[in-house]
mmCIF file of C-alpha atoms and ligand atoms in Angstrom:
data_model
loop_
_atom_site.group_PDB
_atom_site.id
_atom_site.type_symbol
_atom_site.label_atom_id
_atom_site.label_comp_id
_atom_site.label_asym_id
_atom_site.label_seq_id
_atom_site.Cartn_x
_atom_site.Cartn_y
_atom_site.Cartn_z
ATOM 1 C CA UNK A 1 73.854 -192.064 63.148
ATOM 2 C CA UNK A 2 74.370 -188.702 63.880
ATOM 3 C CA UNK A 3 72.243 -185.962 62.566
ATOM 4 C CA UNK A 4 72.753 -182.470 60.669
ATOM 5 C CA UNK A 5 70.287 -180.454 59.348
ATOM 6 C CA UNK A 6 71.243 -178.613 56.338
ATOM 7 C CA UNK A 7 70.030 -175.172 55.508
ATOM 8 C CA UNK A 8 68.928 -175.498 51.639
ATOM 9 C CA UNK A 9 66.736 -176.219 49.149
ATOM 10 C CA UNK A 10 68.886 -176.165 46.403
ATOM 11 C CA UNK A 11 69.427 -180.177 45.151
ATOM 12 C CA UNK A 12 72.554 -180.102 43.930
ATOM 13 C CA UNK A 13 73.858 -178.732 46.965
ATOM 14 C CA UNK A 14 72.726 -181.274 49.609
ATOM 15 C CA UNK A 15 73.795 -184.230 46.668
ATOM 16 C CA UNK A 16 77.216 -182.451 47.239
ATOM 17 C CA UNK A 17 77.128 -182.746 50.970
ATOM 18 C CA UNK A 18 75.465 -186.165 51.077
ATOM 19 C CA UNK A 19 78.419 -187.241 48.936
ATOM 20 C CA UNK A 20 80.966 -185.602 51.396
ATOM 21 C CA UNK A 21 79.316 -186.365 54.986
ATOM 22 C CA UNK A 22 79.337 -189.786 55.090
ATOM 23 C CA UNK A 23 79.120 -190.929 58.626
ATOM 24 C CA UNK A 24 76.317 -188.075 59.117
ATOM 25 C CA UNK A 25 72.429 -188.253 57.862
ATOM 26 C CA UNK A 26 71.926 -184.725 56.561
ATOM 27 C CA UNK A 27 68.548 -184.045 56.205
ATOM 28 C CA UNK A 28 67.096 -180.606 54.942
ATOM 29 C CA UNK A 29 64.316 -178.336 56.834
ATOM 30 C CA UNK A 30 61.686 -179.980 54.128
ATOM 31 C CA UNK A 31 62.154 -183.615 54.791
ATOM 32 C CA UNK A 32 61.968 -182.823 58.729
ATOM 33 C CA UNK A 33 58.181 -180.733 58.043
ATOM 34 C CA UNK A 34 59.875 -177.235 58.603
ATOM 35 C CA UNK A 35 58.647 -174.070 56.850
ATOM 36 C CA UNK A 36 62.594 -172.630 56.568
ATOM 37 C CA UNK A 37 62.934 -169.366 54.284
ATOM 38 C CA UNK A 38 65.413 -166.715 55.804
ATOM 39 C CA UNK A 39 66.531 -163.260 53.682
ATOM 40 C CA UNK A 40 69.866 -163.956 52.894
ATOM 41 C CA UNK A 41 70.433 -159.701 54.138
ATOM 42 C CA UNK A 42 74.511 -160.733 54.768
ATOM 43 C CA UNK A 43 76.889 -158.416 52.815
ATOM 44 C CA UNK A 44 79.695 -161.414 53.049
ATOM 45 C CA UNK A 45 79.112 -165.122 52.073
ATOM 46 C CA UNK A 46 79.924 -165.766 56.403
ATOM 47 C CA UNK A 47 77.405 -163.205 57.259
ATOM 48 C CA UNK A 48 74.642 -165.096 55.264
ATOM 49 C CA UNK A 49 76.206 -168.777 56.269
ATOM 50 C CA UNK A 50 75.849 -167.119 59.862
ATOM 51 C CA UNK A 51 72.264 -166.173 59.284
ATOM 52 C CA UNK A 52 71.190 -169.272 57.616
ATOM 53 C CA UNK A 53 72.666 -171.562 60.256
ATOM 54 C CA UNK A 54 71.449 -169.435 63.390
ATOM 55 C CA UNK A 55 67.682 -169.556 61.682
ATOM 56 C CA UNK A 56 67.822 -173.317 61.761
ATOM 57 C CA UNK A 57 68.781 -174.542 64.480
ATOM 58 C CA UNK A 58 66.502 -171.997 66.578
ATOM 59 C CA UNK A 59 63.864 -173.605 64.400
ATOM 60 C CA UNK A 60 64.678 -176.919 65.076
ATOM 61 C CA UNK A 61 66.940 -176.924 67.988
ATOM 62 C CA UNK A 62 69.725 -179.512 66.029
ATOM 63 C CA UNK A 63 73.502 -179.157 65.179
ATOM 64 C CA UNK A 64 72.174 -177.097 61.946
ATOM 65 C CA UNK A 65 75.048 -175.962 58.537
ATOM 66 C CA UNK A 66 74.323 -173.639 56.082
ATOM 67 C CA UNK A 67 76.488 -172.949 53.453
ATOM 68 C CA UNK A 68 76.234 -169.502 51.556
ATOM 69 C CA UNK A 69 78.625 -169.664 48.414
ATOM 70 C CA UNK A 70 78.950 -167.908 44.856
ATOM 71 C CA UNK A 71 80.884 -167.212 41.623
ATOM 72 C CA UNK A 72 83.365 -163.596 41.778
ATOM 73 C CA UNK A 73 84.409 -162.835 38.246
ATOM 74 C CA UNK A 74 87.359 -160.185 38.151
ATOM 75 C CA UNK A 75 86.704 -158.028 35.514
ATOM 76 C CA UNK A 76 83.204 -157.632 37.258
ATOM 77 C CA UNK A 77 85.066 -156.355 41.038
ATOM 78 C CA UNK A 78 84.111 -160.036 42.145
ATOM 79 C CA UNK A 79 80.571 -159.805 41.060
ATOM 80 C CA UNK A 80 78.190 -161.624 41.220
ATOM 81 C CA UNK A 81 79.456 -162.625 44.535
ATOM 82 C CA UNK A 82 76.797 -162.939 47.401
ATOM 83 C CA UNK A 83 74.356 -161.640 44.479
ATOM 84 C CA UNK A 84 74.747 -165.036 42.172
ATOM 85 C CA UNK A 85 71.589 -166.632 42.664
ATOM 86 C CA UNK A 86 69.600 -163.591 42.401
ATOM 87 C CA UNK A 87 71.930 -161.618 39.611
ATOM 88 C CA UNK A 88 69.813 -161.643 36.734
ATOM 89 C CA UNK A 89 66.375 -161.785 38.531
ATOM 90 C CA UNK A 90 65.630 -164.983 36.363
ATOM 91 C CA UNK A 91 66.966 -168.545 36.470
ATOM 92 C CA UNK A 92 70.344 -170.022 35.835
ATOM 93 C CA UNK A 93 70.561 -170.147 32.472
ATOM 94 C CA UNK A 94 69.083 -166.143 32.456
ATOM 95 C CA UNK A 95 72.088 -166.150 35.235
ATOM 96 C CA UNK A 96 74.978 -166.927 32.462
ATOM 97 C CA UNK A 97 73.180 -165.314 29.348
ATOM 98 C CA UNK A 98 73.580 -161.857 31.530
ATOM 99 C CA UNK A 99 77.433 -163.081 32.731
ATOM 100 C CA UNK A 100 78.568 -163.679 29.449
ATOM 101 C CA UNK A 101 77.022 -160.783 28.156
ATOM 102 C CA UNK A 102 78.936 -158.755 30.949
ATOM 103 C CA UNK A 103 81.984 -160.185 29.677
ATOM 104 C CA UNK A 104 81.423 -159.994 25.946
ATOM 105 C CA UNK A 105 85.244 -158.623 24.789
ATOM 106 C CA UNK A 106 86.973 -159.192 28.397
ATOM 107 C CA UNK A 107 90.175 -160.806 27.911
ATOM 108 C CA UNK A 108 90.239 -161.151 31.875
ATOM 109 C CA UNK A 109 87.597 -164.004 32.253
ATOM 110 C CA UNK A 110 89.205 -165.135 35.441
ATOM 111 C CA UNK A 111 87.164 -166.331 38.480
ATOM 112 C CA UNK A 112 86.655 -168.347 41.913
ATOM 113 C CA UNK A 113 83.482 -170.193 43.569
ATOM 114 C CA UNK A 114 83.721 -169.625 47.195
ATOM 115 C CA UNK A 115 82.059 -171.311 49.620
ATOM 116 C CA UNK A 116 81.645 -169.985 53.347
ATOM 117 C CA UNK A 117 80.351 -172.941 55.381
ATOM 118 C CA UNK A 118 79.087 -172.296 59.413
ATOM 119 C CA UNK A 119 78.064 -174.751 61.618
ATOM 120 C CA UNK A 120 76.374 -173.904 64.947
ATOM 121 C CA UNK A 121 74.659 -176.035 67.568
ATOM 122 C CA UNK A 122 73.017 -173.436 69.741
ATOM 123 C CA UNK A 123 76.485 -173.184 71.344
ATOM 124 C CA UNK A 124 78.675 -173.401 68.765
ATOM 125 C CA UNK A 125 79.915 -171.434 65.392
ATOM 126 C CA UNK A 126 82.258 -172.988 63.354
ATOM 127 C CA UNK A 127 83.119 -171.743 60.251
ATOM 128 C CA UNK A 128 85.170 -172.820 57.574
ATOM 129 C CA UNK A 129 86.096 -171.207 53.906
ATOM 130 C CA UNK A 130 86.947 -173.037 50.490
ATOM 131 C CA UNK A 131 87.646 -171.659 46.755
ATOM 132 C CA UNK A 132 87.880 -173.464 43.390
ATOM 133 C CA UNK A 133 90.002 -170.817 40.575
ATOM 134 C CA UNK A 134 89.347 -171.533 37.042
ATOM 135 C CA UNK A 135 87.945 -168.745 34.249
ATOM 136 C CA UNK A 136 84.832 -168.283 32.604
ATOM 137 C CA UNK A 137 84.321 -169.636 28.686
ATOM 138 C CA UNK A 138 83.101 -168.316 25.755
ATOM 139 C CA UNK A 139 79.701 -170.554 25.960
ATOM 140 C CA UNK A 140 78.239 -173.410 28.134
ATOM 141 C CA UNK A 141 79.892 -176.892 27.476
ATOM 142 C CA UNK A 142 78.682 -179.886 29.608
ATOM 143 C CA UNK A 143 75.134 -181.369 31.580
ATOM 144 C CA UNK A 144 76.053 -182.204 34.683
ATOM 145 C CA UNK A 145 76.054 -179.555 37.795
ATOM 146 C CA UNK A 146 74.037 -176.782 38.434
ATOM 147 C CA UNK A 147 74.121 -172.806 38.743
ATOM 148 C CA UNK A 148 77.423 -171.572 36.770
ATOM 149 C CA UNK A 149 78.789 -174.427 36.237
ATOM 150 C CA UNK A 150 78.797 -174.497 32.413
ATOM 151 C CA UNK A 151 80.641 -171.729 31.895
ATOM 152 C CA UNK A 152 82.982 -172.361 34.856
ATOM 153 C CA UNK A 153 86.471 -174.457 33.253
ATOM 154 C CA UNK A 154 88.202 -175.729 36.549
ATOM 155 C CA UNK A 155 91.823 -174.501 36.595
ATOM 156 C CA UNK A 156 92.106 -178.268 38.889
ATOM 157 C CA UNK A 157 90.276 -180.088 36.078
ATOM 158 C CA UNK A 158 90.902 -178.319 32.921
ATOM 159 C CA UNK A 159 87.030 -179.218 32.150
ATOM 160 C CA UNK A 160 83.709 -177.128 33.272
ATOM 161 C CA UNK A 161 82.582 -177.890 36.439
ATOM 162 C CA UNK A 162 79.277 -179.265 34.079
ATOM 163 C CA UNK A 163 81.592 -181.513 32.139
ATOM 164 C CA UNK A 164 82.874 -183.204 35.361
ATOM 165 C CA UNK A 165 81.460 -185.841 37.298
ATOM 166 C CA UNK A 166 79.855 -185.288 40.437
ATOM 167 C CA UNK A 167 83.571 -187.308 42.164
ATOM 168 C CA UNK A 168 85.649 -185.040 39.775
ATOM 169 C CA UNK A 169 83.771 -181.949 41.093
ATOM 170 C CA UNK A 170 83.450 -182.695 45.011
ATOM 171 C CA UNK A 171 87.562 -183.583 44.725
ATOM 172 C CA UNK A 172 88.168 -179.422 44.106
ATOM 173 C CA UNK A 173 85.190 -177.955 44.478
ATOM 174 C CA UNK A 174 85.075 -174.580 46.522
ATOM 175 C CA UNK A 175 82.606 -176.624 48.802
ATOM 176 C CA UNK A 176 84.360 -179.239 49.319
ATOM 177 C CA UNK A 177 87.446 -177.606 50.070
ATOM 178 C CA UNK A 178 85.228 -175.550 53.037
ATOM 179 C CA UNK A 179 83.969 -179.257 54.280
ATOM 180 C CA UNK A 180 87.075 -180.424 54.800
ATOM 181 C CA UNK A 181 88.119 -178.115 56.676
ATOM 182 C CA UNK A 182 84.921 -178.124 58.892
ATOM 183 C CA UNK A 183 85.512 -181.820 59.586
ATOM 184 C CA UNK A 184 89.006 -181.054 60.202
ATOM 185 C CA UNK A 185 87.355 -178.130 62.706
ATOM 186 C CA UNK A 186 85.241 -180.302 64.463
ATOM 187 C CA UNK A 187 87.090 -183.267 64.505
ATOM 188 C CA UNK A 188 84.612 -185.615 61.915
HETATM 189 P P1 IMP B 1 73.355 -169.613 47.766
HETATM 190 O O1 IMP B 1 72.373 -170.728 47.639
HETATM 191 O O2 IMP B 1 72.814 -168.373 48.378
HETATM 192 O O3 IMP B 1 74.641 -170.054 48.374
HETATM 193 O O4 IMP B 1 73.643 -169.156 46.274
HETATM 194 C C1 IMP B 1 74.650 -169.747 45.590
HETATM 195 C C2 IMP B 1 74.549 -169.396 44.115
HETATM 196 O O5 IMP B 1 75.881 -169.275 43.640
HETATM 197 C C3 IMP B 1 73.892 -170.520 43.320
HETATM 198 O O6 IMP B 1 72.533 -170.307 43.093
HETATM 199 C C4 IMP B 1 74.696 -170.491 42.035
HETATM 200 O O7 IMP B 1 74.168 -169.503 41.185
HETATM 201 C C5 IMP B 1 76.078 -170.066 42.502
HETATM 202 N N1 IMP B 1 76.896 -171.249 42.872
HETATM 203 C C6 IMP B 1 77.370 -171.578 44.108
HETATM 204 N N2 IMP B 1 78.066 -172.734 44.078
HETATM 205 C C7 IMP B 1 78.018 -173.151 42.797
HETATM 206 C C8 IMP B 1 78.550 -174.316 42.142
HETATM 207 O O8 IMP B 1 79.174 -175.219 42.712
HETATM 208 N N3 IMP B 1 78.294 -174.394 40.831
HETATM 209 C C9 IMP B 1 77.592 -173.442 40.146
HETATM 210 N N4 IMP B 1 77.061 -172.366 40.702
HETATM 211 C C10 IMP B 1 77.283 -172.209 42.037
#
């Protein structure tokens, strides 16, 4: 079996691509024995896929993907954008206390996950882009996901992304969408 290494340490992310690369053992810079931290220093989502995936694979020298993706609320100019993990300085939940503070009285609540996803081989950059539209709630509803995805209700699903199952969410999911068209890209 083929293998991709994927640049993250973020669980919920490589469940995602496990789920979607069948065919393909992804393994992550930790389970091969590899100190990987890069500065995400990108001003676009590509720039810091780009980074990510260019890191690896010099590190390791194997077909390497990063994927750099985040939440862009309008009435915030598309913030948090490439800023979402970092935007409160805390933790998730610090993450959506400070969004839905930011929005407290917005009628607009309407936003997209997007997810830039680059693979590169040492010869190679492929990149492909996905979305997911939906609008930001009043408060958190559901368990399952991580990052935003409480307050994120899925225009697709008419649920949070946190209220859907990990098959609902990989169906419409911003990353998703990007790794289809990646396989489609390199022909997997
Ligand atoms: P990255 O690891 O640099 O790509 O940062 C992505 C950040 O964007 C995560 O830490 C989350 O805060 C947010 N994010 C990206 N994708 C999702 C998702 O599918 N659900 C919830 N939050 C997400």
């Amino acid at each position: 079996m083929k293998e991709i290494v994927l640049a993250t340490g973020n669980v919920g992310k490589l469940r995602e691509f496990r789920a979607m690369l069948q065919g393909y053992r992804v393994v992550t810079p930790k389970e091969l024995g590899l100190d990987f931290d890069v500065e995400e220093t990108g001003e676009t989502f590509y720039e810091n896929a780009l980074i990510k995936a260019r890191a690896l694979n010099a590190l390791c020298g194997k077909p390497a993907i990063a994927d750099d993706s985040g939440l862009c609320v309008d009435a915030l100019g598309d913030a948090p954008g490439v800023r979402s993990a970092r935007y409160s300085g805390g933790d998730d939940n610090d993450n959506i206390v400070k969004l839905l503070g930011a929005l407290e009285g917005e009628a607009n609540r309407k936003a997209y996950f997007e997810s830039c996803i680059v693979y590169y081989d040492g010869q190679n950059i492929v990149r492909a882009d996905g979305r997911a539209y939906g609008y930001i709630c009043a408060a958190p509803r559901g368990e399952h996901g991580f990052g935003y995805d409480p307050v994120f209700m899925s225009d697709d699903l008419s649920k949070t992304f946190a209220e859907a199952t990990d098959d609902e969410k990989n169906a419409v999911s911003h990353r998703a969408r990007a790794l289809v068209e990646l396989k489609r890209k390199l022909g997997i």
